Each structure stands twice: as C-alpha cells, then as structure tokens.
PDB file of C-alpha atoms and ligand atoms in Angstrom:
ATOM      1  CA  MET S   1       0.000   0.000   0.000  1.00 88.00           C
ATOM      2  CA  HIS S   2       1.387   3.391  -1.004  1.00 95.00           C
ATOM      3  CA  ALA S   3       0.916   5.756   1.948  1.00 97.00           C
ATOM      4  CA  VAL S   4       1.791   9.428   2.153  1.00 97.00           C
ATOM      5  CA  GLY S   5       2.295  11.132   5.513  1.00 98.00           C
ATOM      6  CA  ILE S   6       1.197  14.652   6.371  1.00 98.00           C
ATOM      7  CA  VAL S   7       2.878  16.291   9.359  1.00 98.00           C
ATOM      8  CA  ALA S   8       0.979  19.240  10.839  1.00 98.00           C
ATOM      9  CA  ALA S   9       3.794  21.540  11.944  1.00 98.00           C
ATOM     10  CA  ALA S  10       2.419  25.013  11.228  1.00 98.00           C
ATOM     11  CA  GLY S  11       1.395  25.900  14.777  1.00 98.00           C
ATOM     12  CA  SER S  12       3.196  28.509  16.820  1.00 96.00           C
ATOM     13  CA  GLY S  13       3.324  26.627  20.101  1.00 97.00           C
ATOM     14  CA  LEU S  14       1.882  29.366  22.304  1.00 97.00           C
ATOM     15  CA  ARG S  15       1.411  27.068  25.288  1.00 98.00           C
ATOM     16  CA  LEU S  16       5.005  25.810  25.090  1.00 98.00           C
ATOM     17  CA  GLY S  17       6.188  29.422  25.048  1.00 95.00           C
ATOM     18  CA  ALA S  18       9.471  28.847  23.199  1.00 96.00           C
ATOM     19  CA  GLU S  19      11.136  31.510  21.077  1.00 94.00           C
ATOM     20  CA  ARG S  20      10.483  29.598  17.866  1.00 96.00           C
ATOM     21  CA  PRO S  21       7.608  27.540  16.450  1.00 97.00           C
ATOM     22  CA  LYS S  22       7.083  24.377  18.511  1.00 98.00           C
ATOM     23  CA  ALA S  23       7.983  22.022  15.657  1.00 98.00           C
ATOM     24  CA  LEU S  24      11.477  23.564  15.493  1.00 98.00           C
ATOM     25  CA  VAL S  25      12.126  23.285  19.235  1.00 98.00           C
ATOM     26  CA  PRO S  26      14.876  20.734  19.846  1.00 98.00           C
ATOM     27  CA  LEU S  27      14.407  17.449  21.695  1.00 98.00           C
ATOM     28  CA  ALA S  28      17.784  15.843  22.459  1.00 98.00           C
ATOM     29  CA  GLY S  29      19.274  18.296  19.962  1.00 97.00           C
ATOM     30  CA  ARG S  30      16.878  17.596  17.036  1.00 98.00           C
ATOM     31  CA  PRO S  31      13.775  19.614  16.130  1.00 98.00           C
ATOM     32  CA  LEU S  32      10.474  17.934  17.037  1.00 98.00           C
ATOM     33  CA  VAL S  33       9.443  17.888  13.373  1.00 98.00           C
ATOM     34  CA  CYS S  34      12.469  15.745  12.456  1.00 98.00           C
ATOM     35  CA  TRP S  35      11.480  13.124  15.022  1.00 98.00           C
ATOM     36  CA  ALA S  36       7.909  13.079  13.719  1.00 98.00           C
ATOM     37  CA  VAL S  37       8.998  12.668  10.089  1.00 98.00           C
ATOM     38  CA  ASP S  38      11.380   9.824  11.027  1.00 98.00           C
ATOM     39  CA  THR S  39       8.638   7.968  12.890  1.00 98.00           C
ATOM     40  CA  LEU S  40       6.345   8.006   9.851  1.00 98.00           C
ATOM     41  CA  ARG S  41       9.101   6.752   7.569  1.00 98.00           C
ATOM     42  CA  ASP S  42      10.304   4.099  10.008  1.00 98.00           C
ATOM     43  CA  GLY S  43       6.722   2.865  10.327  1.00 98.00           C
ATOM     44  CA  GLY S  44       6.307   2.379   6.577  1.00 97.00           C
ATOM     45  CA  VAL S  45       5.167   5.684   5.079  1.00 97.00           C
ATOM     46  CA  ALA S  46       6.784   6.264   1.676  1.00 89.00           C
ATOM     47  CA  GLU S  47       6.618  10.022   1.307  1.00 95.00           C
ATOM     48  CA  VAL S  48       6.083  12.939   3.695  1.00 98.00           C
ATOM     49  CA  VAL S  49       4.564  16.421   3.264  1.00 98.00           C
ATOM     50  CA  VAL S  50       5.007  18.903   6.142  1.00 98.00           C
ATOM     51  CA  ALA S  51       2.770  21.950   6.697  1.00 98.00           C
ATOM     52  CA  VAL S  52       4.844  24.806   8.145  1.00 98.00           C
ATOM     53  CA  PRO S  53       4.344  28.473   9.072  1.00 98.00           C
ATOM     54  CA  ALA S  54       4.783  30.727   5.999  1.00 97.00           C
ATOM     55  CA  ALA S  55       7.618  32.696   7.593  1.00 97.00           C
ATOM     56  CA  GLU S  56       9.570  29.524   8.446  1.00 97.00           C
ATOM     57  CA  LEU S  57       9.885  27.710   5.112  1.00 98.00           C
ATOM     58  CA  GLY S  58      13.636  28.287   5.066  1.00 98.00           C
ATOM     59  CA  ALA S  59      14.153  27.167   8.651  1.00 98.00           C
ATOM     60  CA  PHE S  60      12.237  23.912   8.122  1.00 98.00           C
ATOM     61  CA  GLY S  61      13.976  23.313   4.792  1.00 98.00           C
ATOM     62  CA  SER S  62      17.344  23.528   6.484  1.00 98.00           C
ATOM     63  CA  VAL S  63      16.574  20.866   9.123  1.00 98.00           C
ATOM     64  CA  LEU S  64      14.525  18.349   7.081  1.00 98.00           C
ATOM     65  CA  PRO S  65      15.805  15.928   4.431  1.00 97.00           C
ATOM     66  CA  PRO S  66      15.527  17.311   0.868  1.00 96.00           C
ATOM     67  CA  ASP S  67      12.938  14.736  -0.242  1.00 96.00           C
ATOM     68  CA  VAL S  68      10.417  15.966   2.350  1.00 98.00           C
ATOM     69  CA  ARG S  69       7.961  18.368   0.697  1.00 97.00           C
ATOM     70  CA  LEU S  70       7.014  21.587   2.517  1.00 98.00           C
ATOM     71  CA  VAL S  71       3.742  23.452   2.138  1.00 98.00           C
ATOM     72  CA  VAL S  72       2.587  26.644   3.797  1.00 98.00           C
ATOM     73  CA  GLY S  73       0.059  25.832   6.522  1.00 98.00           C
ATOM     74  CA  GLY S  74      -2.929  27.875   7.640  1.00 97.00           C
ATOM     75  CA  ALA S  75      -4.262  29.682  10.681  1.00 97.00           C
ATOM     76  CA  THR S  76      -5.751  26.488  12.187  1.00 97.00           C
ATOM     77  CA  ARG S  77      -4.682  22.860  12.205  1.00 97.00           C
ATOM     78  CA  THR S  78      -7.635  22.073   9.949  1.00 97.00           C
ATOM     79  CA  ALA S  79      -6.449  24.681   7.413  1.00 97.00           C
ATOM     80  CA  SER S  80      -2.879  23.352   7.589  1.00 98.00           C
ATOM     81  CA  VAL S  81      -3.948  19.764   6.883  1.00 98.00           C
ATOM     82  CA  ARG S  82      -6.190  20.986   4.083  1.00 97.00           C
ATOM     83  CA  ALA S  83      -3.189  22.738   2.474  1.00 97.00           C
ATOM     84  CA  ALA S  84      -1.006  19.640   2.771  1.00 97.00           C
ATOM     85  CA  LEU S  85      -3.767  17.471   1.352  1.00 97.00           C
ATOM     86  CA  ALA S  86      -3.851  19.641  -1.773  1.00 95.00           C
ATOM     87  CA  ALA S  87      -0.138  18.859  -2.250  1.00 94.00           C
ATOM     88  CA  VAL S  88      -0.770  15.124  -1.712  1.00 93.00           C
ATOM     89  CA  THR S  89      -3.373  15.116  -4.477  1.00 87.00           C
ATOM     90  CA  ASP S  90      -1.134  16.949  -6.959  1.00 85.00           C
ATOM     91  CA  PRO S  91      -2.214  15.411 -10.306  1.00 87.00           C
ATOM     92  CA  ALA S  92       1.421  15.413 -11.461  1.00 88.00           C
ATOM     93  CA  ARG S  93       2.218  12.696  -8.888  1.00 85.00           C
ATOM     94  CA  PRO S  94       0.958   9.141  -8.437  1.00 87.00           C
ATOM     95  CA  ALA S  95      -2.054   9.172  -6.102  1.00 90.00           C
ATOM     96  CA  PRO S  96      -1.363   7.329  -2.830  1.00 95.00           C
ATOM     97  CA  ASP S  97      -3.797   4.690  -1.509  1.00 95.00           C
ATOM     98  CA  ALA S  98      -3.662   6.046   2.021  1.00 97.00           C
ATOM     99  CA  VAL S  99      -2.840   9.235   3.899  1.00 98.00           C
ATOM    100  CA  LEU S 100      -1.592   9.356   7.490  1.00 98.00           C
ATOM    101  CA  VAL S 101      -1.864  12.657   9.342  1.00 98.00           C
ATOM    102  CA  HIS S 102       0.510  13.166  12.264  1.00 98.00           C
ATOM    103  CA  ASP S 103       1.259  15.995  14.718  1.00 98.00           C
ATOM    104  CA  ALA S 104       4.816  17.368  14.740  1.00 98.00           C
ATOM    105  CA  ALA S 105       4.083  17.820  18.447  1.00 98.00           C
ATOM    106  CA  ARG S 106       4.261  13.995  18.937  1.00 98.00           C
ATOM    107  CA  PRO S 107       7.985  13.397  18.426  1.00 98.00           C
ATOM    108  CA  LEU S 108       8.321  10.046  20.190  1.00 98.00           C
ATOM    109  CA  THR S 109       5.514   8.013  18.619  1.00 98.00           C
ATOM    110  CA  PRO S 110       6.933   4.496  18.226  1.00 98.00           C
ATOM    111  CA  PRO S 111       6.981   3.368  14.554  1.00 98.00           C
ATOM    112  CA  ASP S 112       4.886   0.363  15.685  1.00 98.00           C
ATOM    113  CA  VAL S 113       1.913   2.690  16.058  1.00 98.00           C
ATOM    114  CA  VAL S 114       2.343   3.829  12.451  1.00 98.00           C
ATOM    115  CA  ALA S 115       2.578   0.192  11.370  1.00 98.00           C
ATOM    116  CA  ARG S 116      -0.651  -0.676  13.249  1.00 98.00           C
ATOM    117  CA  VAL S 117      -2.491   2.170  11.525  1.00 98.00           C
ATOM    118  CA  LEU S 118      -1.205   1.055   8.116  1.00 98.00           C
ATOM    119  CA  ALA S 119      -2.148  -2.566   8.842  1.00 98.00           C
ATOM    120  CA  ALA S 120      -5.724  -1.586   9.735  1.00 98.00           C
ATOM    121  CA  LEU S 121      -6.003   0.363   6.469  1.00 98.00           C
ATOM    122  CA  ALA S 122      -4.610  -2.605   4.538  1.00 97.00           C
ATOM    123  CA  ASP S 123      -7.288  -4.734   6.249  1.00 97.00           C
ATOM    124  CA  GLY S 124      -9.947  -2.502   4.748  1.00 96.00           C
ATOM    125  CA  ALA S 125     -10.595   0.236   7.329  1.00 97.00           C
ATOM    126  CA  GLY S 126     -11.464   3.587   5.732  1.00 97.00           C
ATOM    127  CA  ALA S 127     -10.349   5.566   8.765  1.00 98.00           C
ATOM    128  CA  VAL S 128      -8.322   4.544  11.812  1.00 98.00           C
ATOM    129  CA  VAL S 129      -7.073   6.294  14.936  1.00 98.00           C
ATOM    130  CA  PRO S 130      -4.694   5.165  17.701  1.00 98.00           C
ATOM    131  CA  VAL S 131      -6.343   5.402  21.121  1.00 98.00           C
ATOM    132  CA  LEU S 132      -5.563   4.888  24.802  1.00 98.00           C
ATOM    133  CA  PRO S 133      -7.903   4.146  27.696  1.00 98.00           C
ATOM    134  CA  VAL S 134      -8.862   6.805  30.221  1.00 97.00           C
ATOM    135  CA  VAL S 135      -7.535   5.828  33.632  1.00 95.00           C
ATOM    136  CA  ASP S 136      -8.806   8.725  35.748  1.00 95.00           C
ATOM    137  CA  THR S 137     -12.384   9.092  36.888  1.00 96.00           C
ATOM    138  CA  THR S 138     -13.729  11.630  34.395  1.00 97.00           C
ATOM    139  CA  VAL S 139     -16.487  14.061  35.246  1.00 97.00           C
ATOM    140  CA  THR S 140     -18.478  16.906  33.786  1.00 97.00           C
ATOM    141  CA  VAL S 141     -18.688  20.254  35.576  1.00 98.00           C
ATOM    142  CA  GLY S 142     -20.921  23.283  35.198  1.00 98.00           C
ATOM    143  CA  ASP S 143     -19.827  26.910  34.741  1.00 98.00           C
ATOM    144  CA  ASP S 144     -19.782  27.206  38.529  1.00 98.00           C
ATOM    145  CA  GLY S 145     -17.192  24.392  38.794  1.00 97.00           C
ATOM    146  CA  VAL S 146     -19.644  22.046  40.502  1.00 98.00           C
ATOM    147  CA  LEU S 147     -19.761  18.422  39.304  1.00 98.00           C
ATOM    148  CA  THR S 148     -22.737  17.631  37.109  1.00 98.00           C
ATOM    149  CA  GLY S 149     -21.975  13.989  36.342  1.00 97.00           C
ATOM    150  CA  THR S 150     -19.497  11.144  35.968  1.00 97.00           C
ATOM    151  CA  LEU S 151     -18.731   9.712  32.518  1.00 97.00           C
ATOM    152  CA  ALA S 152     -18.627   5.960  31.908  1.00 96.00           C
ATOM    153  CA  ARG S 153     -14.845   5.608  31.729  1.00 94.00           C
ATOM    154  CA  GLU S 154     -14.976   2.234  29.950  1.00 94.00           C
ATOM    155  CA  THR S 155     -16.456   3.908  26.884  1.00 95.00           C
ATOM    156  CA  LEU S 156     -13.912   6.763  26.757  1.00 97.00           C
ATOM    157  CA  ARG S 157     -10.623   6.836  24.845  1.00 98.00           C
ATOM    158  CA  ARG S 158      -7.871   9.417  24.338  1.00 97.00           C
ATOM    159  CA  VAL S 159      -7.144   9.904  20.648  1.00 98.00           C
ATOM    160  CA  GLN S 160      -3.615  10.249  19.263  1.00 98.00           C
ATOM    161  CA  THR S 161      -1.961  10.549  15.863  1.00 98.00           C
ATOM    162  CA  PRO S 162      -0.996   9.390  13.276  1.00 98.00           C
ATOM    163  CA  GLN S 163      -4.563   8.961  12.033  1.00 98.00           C
ATOM    164  CA  GLY S 164      -4.904   6.986   8.808  1.00 98.00           C
ATOM    165  CA  PHE S 165      -7.418   7.287   5.980  1.00 98.00           C
ATOM    166  CA  GLY S 166      -8.156   5.995   2.549  1.00 98.00           C
ATOM    167  CA  ARG S 167      -6.986   8.879   0.376  1.00 96.00           C
ATOM    168  CA  SER S 168     -10.235   9.522  -1.446  1.00 94.00           C
ATOM    169  CA  ALA S 169     -12.288   9.322   1.770  1.00 96.00           C
ATOM    170  CA  LEU S 170     -10.098  11.964   3.421  1.00 97.00           C
ATOM    171  CA  VAL S 171     -10.064  14.214   0.354  1.00 96.00           C
ATOM    172  CA  ASP S 172     -13.870  13.970   0.009  1.00 96.00           C
ATOM    173  CA  ALA S 173     -14.383  14.691   3.708  1.00 97.00           C
ATOM    174  CA  TYR S 174     -12.193  17.819   3.571  1.00 97.00           C
ATOM    175  CA  ASP S 175     -13.967  18.912   0.358  1.00 95.00           C
ATOM    176  CA  ARG S 176     -17.299  18.697   2.153  1.00 95.00           C
ATOM    177  CA  LEU S 177     -16.085  20.596   5.219  1.00 95.00           C
ATOM    178  CA  PRO S 178     -17.156  24.271   5.198  1.00 93.00           C
ATOM    179  CA  ALA S 179     -14.255  26.660   4.429  1.00 89.00           C
ATOM    180  CA  GLY S 180     -13.688  28.122   7.890  1.00 89.00           C
ATOM    181  CA  ALA S 181     -14.465  24.970   9.907  1.00 92.00           C
ATOM    182  CA  GLU S 182     -12.026  24.133  12.683  1.00 94.00           C
ATOM    183  CA  LEU S 183     -11.951  20.610  14.107  1.00 95.00           C
ATOM    184  CA  THR S 184      -9.306  19.314  16.484  1.00 92.00           C
ATOM    185  CA  ASP S 185      -8.396  16.231  14.473  1.00 95.00           C
ATOM    186  CA  ASP S 186      -8.919  14.534  11.124  1.00 98.00           C
ATOM    187  CA  ALA S 187     -11.092  11.713  12.448  1.00 98.00           C
ATOM    188  CA  ALA S 188     -13.645  14.396  13.334  1.00 97.00           C
ATOM    189  CA  VAL S 189     -13.538  15.614   9.724  1.00 97.00           C
ATOM    190  CA  VAL S 190     -14.255  12.177   8.241  1.00 97.00           C
ATOM    191  CA  ARG S 191     -16.867  11.414  10.900  1.00 96.00           C
ATOM    192  CA  ALA S 192     -18.636  14.628   9.932  1.00 94.00           C
ATOM    193  CA  ALA S 193     -18.786  13.133   6.413  1.00 94.00           C
ATOM    194  CA  GLY S 194     -20.366   9.951   7.799  1.00 95.00           C
ATOM    195  CA  ILE S 195     -17.333   7.654   7.513  1.00 96.00           C
ATOM    196  CA  PRO S 196     -16.894   5.140  10.362  1.00 97.00           C
ATOM    197  CA  VAL S 197     -13.604   5.450  12.252  1.00 98.00           C
ATOM    198  CA  THR S 198     -11.978   2.345  13.743  1.00 98.00           C
ATOM    199  CA  THR S 199      -9.343   2.229  16.475  1.00 98.00           C
ATOM    200  CA  VAL S 200      -5.981   0.576  17.113  1.00 98.00           C
ATOM    201  CA  ALA S 201      -3.864   0.663  20.251  1.00 98.00           C
ATOM    202  CA  GLY S 202      -1.993   3.927  20.784  1.00 98.00           C
ATOM    203  CA  ASP S 203       1.068   4.298  22.988  1.00 98.00           C
ATOM    204  CA  GLU S 204       1.819   6.437  26.064  1.00 97.00           C
ATOM    205  CA  ARG S 205       5.168   7.358  24.488  1.00 97.00           C
ATOM    206  CA  SER S 206       3.233   9.084  21.713  1.00 98.00           C
ATOM    207  CA  ALA S 207       2.146  11.858  24.112  1.00 97.00           C
ATOM    208  CA  LYS S 208       1.730  15.340  22.654  1.00 98.00           C
ATOM    209  CA  VAL S 209       4.183  18.056  23.661  1.00 98.00           C
ATOM    210  CA  THR S 210       1.915  20.934  24.655  1.00 98.00           C
ATOM    211  CA  VAL S 211       3.489  22.647  27.679  1.00 98.00           C
ATOM    212  CA  ALA S 212       7.092  22.851  28.962  1.00 98.00           C
ATOM    213  CA  HIS S 213       6.574  19.914  31.321  1.00 98.00           C
ATOM    214  CA  ASP S 214       5.740  17.645  28.360  1.00 98.00           C
ATOM    215  CA  LEU S 215       9.056  18.532  26.735  1.00 98.00           C
ATOM    216  CA  ALA S 216      10.911  17.756  29.974  1.00 98.00           C
ATOM    217  CA  LEU S 217       9.193  14.334  30.067  1.00 98.00           C
ATOM    218  CA  ALA S 218      10.106  13.704  26.419  1.00 98.00           C
ATOM    219  CA  GLU S 219      13.758  14.486  27.201  1.00 98.00           C
ATOM    220  CA  LEU S 220      13.668  11.892  29.992  1.00 97.00           C
ATOM    221  CA  GLN S 221      12.051   9.385  27.643  1.00 97.00           C
ATOM    222  CA  VAL S 222      14.810   9.835  25.029  1.00 96.00           C
ATOM    223  CA  ARG S 223      17.476   9.285  27.666  1.00 93.00           C
ATOM    224  CA  GLY S 224      15.699   6.029  28.539  1.00 83.00           C
TER     225      GLY S 224
HETATM  226  N1  CTP B   1      -0.829  22.968  13.784  1.00 62.10           N
HETATM  227  C1  CTP B   1      -0.747  23.313  12.439  1.00 62.10           C
HETATM  228  N2  CTP B   1      -1.297  24.503  12.020  1.00 62.10           N
HETATM  229  C2  CTP B   1      -1.910  25.338  12.889  1.00 62.10           C
HETATM  230  C3  CTP B   1      -2.027  24.976  14.254  1.00 62.10           C
HETATM  231  C4  CTP B   1      -1.484  23.769  14.688  1.00 62.10           C
HETATM  232  O1  CTP B   1      -0.177  22.562  11.644  1.00 62.10           O
HETATM  233  N3  CTP B   1      -2.390  26.485  12.437  1.00 62.10           N
HETATM  234  C5  CTP B   1      -0.163  21.732  14.257  1.00 62.10           C
HETATM  235  C6  CTP B   1       0.901  22.032  15.305  1.00 62.10           C
HETATM  236  O2  CTP B   1       2.110  22.447  14.664  1.00 62.10           O
HETATM  237  C7  CTP B   1       1.004  20.738  16.064  1.00 62.10           C
HETATM  238  C8  CTP B   1      -0.387  20.098  15.874  1.00 62.10           C
HETATM  239  O3  CTP B   1      -1.069  20.876  14.886  1.00 62.10           O
HETATM  240  O4  CTP B   1       1.998  19.868  15.578  1.00 62.10           O
HETATM  241  C9  CTP B   1      -1.164  20.053  17.186  1.00 62.10           C
HETATM  242  O5  CTP B   1      -1.456  21.376  17.617  1.00 62.10           O
HETATM  243  P1  CTP B   1      -1.009  22.011  19.009  1.00 62.10           P
HETATM  244  O6  CTP B   1      -0.385  21.006  19.894  1.00 62.10           O
HETATM  245  O7  CTP B   1      -2.157  22.823  19.493  1.00 62.10           O
HETATM  246  O8  CTP B   1       0.217  22.975  18.536  1.00 62.10           O
HETATM  247  P2  CTP B   1       0.228  24.554  18.455  1.00 62.10           P
HETATM  248  O9  CTP B   1      -1.054  25.044  17.868  1.00 62.10           O
HETATM  249  O10 CTP B   1       1.493  24.931  17.772  1.00 62.10           O
HETATM  250  O11 CTP B   1       0.348  24.962  19.995  1.00 62.10           O
HETATM  251  P3  CTP B   1      -0.549  26.023  20.822  1.00 62.10           P
HETATM  252  O12 CTP B   1      -1.998  25.590  20.617  1.00 62.10           O
HETATM  253  O13 CTP B   1      -0.073  25.896  22.214  1.00 62.10           O
HETATM  254  O14 CTP B   1      -0.259  27.382  20.204  1.00 62.10           O
HETATM  255 MG1   MG B   2      -2.938  24.716  18.871  1.00 62.10          MG
END
C-alpha cells in the first residue's frame, strides 16, 4: 500500500512558550518535526509532506531531508492539513492509496503505532485512529465548577496521531467541510462526512508536547 504522511507543523506553540515555532524546538538536539517525520518513515510511510508556518519555510527546509515536501500551513490545524492534502493530491504525482496525518508535536511516537495504523487500512478500514484508555475518573462540571456527572470511563478513549485514511475518503471529507471549519483532528472531519472510524492501540510514548513539562518528560524518555 502506497501511503503518504502529512505532518501538521504550522502551529506557533503558544502554550510551550518557546522563542520559535514548537515544531522547530529541539528534543535531544533535534527539532520535534524531524522526530515526527522519522517515525512516519520508520513505520512504513513512503513520502512525507510537512505543513509549516509561511515565515519559516527556510528554517524547516534547512533541518529536514531534501525529499520531504514543505507546504505553507494555515491559521488552524484544519487549514494546515487541508493545504497539505492539496499537495498530496497533486495530479502530477501518483495518487497514494492512504494518507496518514501526524502531529509534529508527537515526536516520540513508536513506529509500531504507524505500522498498526497502516495494517488496519490494509485490512480494509477507511479511517483509523490510535487510542488509549482513560484511567482517571472523568467528570463533567458546570460553569460554577460544581460536578454535574461522571462519565462511563470504559467507553472513553484518548485519541492520538498518526490517524490513517483511505486517500479519497479523506479528500472527500475535507472537500465537504465548510471553508472556515475548525476541528481538532482529522477523524472528526471524516466522521462529519459519515465515515466510520476504527481504532488501534496507541502508545503512552506518543504523548503530545503541549506545555514545557511535556518537553521535559520527552527528554527523559529519550534518555531512557
Ligand atoms: N498545527 C498546524 N497549524 C496550525 C495549528 C497547529 O499545523 N495552524 C499543528 C501544530 O504544529 C502541532 C499540531 O497541529 O503539531 C497540534 O497542535 P497544538 O499542539 O495545538 O500545537 P500549536 O497550535 O502549535 O500549539 P498552541 O496551541 O499551544 O499554540
Ligand atoms: Mg494549537
């Protein structure tokens, strides 16, 4: 199966608070985006397109291998993935069977997770996401901070990336999405188009780097 990877790396990383875009922040001396690209390739993705901030094309080009394609991302993650998807469906190139969308902010995703997503697609899934169980009691609260209920934890999952899709299903779903729509992940986009999304096991090591503490944990993880 010919799979192309999209890495969403066009965010600014406000919550991390670094002096450069989050995807360029080093982990053990290498920018987060480089780790994310390597994971996709090591897991079996043939080709990678990275969505980056417009002002940072040069900076990303200087740290990524020359065969990684760069596209200018948008103001939201949804817009960035949409831009990368347009590059994936460039009629001048062979159309891939599958597209995997990954966050640059998940540098330490084990390649096994990528392989599980690809295997589920090869088995016929149209859309697949890696998930983890919820271990904490999870509640709802009102505006006043008072508990309003407890959710059935057994039915809840935390969703990670890379998320995998049949190429035409993902392209159709993005085509149907209204121009300014902003969804937090790609599974939500295909679900909005009525496509069922299946799950495979995620991995705790695939945690997203959001705040400074997450980066400190990732550094510890690399040191093993
Ligand atoms: N992303 C993107 N384009 C955007 C916003 C986010 O490609 N306009 C990417 C980020 O680069 C990141 C992933 O989507 O790899 C997940 O987003 P998040 O963790 O929220 O990253 P940021 O938006 O950069 O961080 P923050 O929300 O703290 O500013
Ligand atoms: Mg964000």
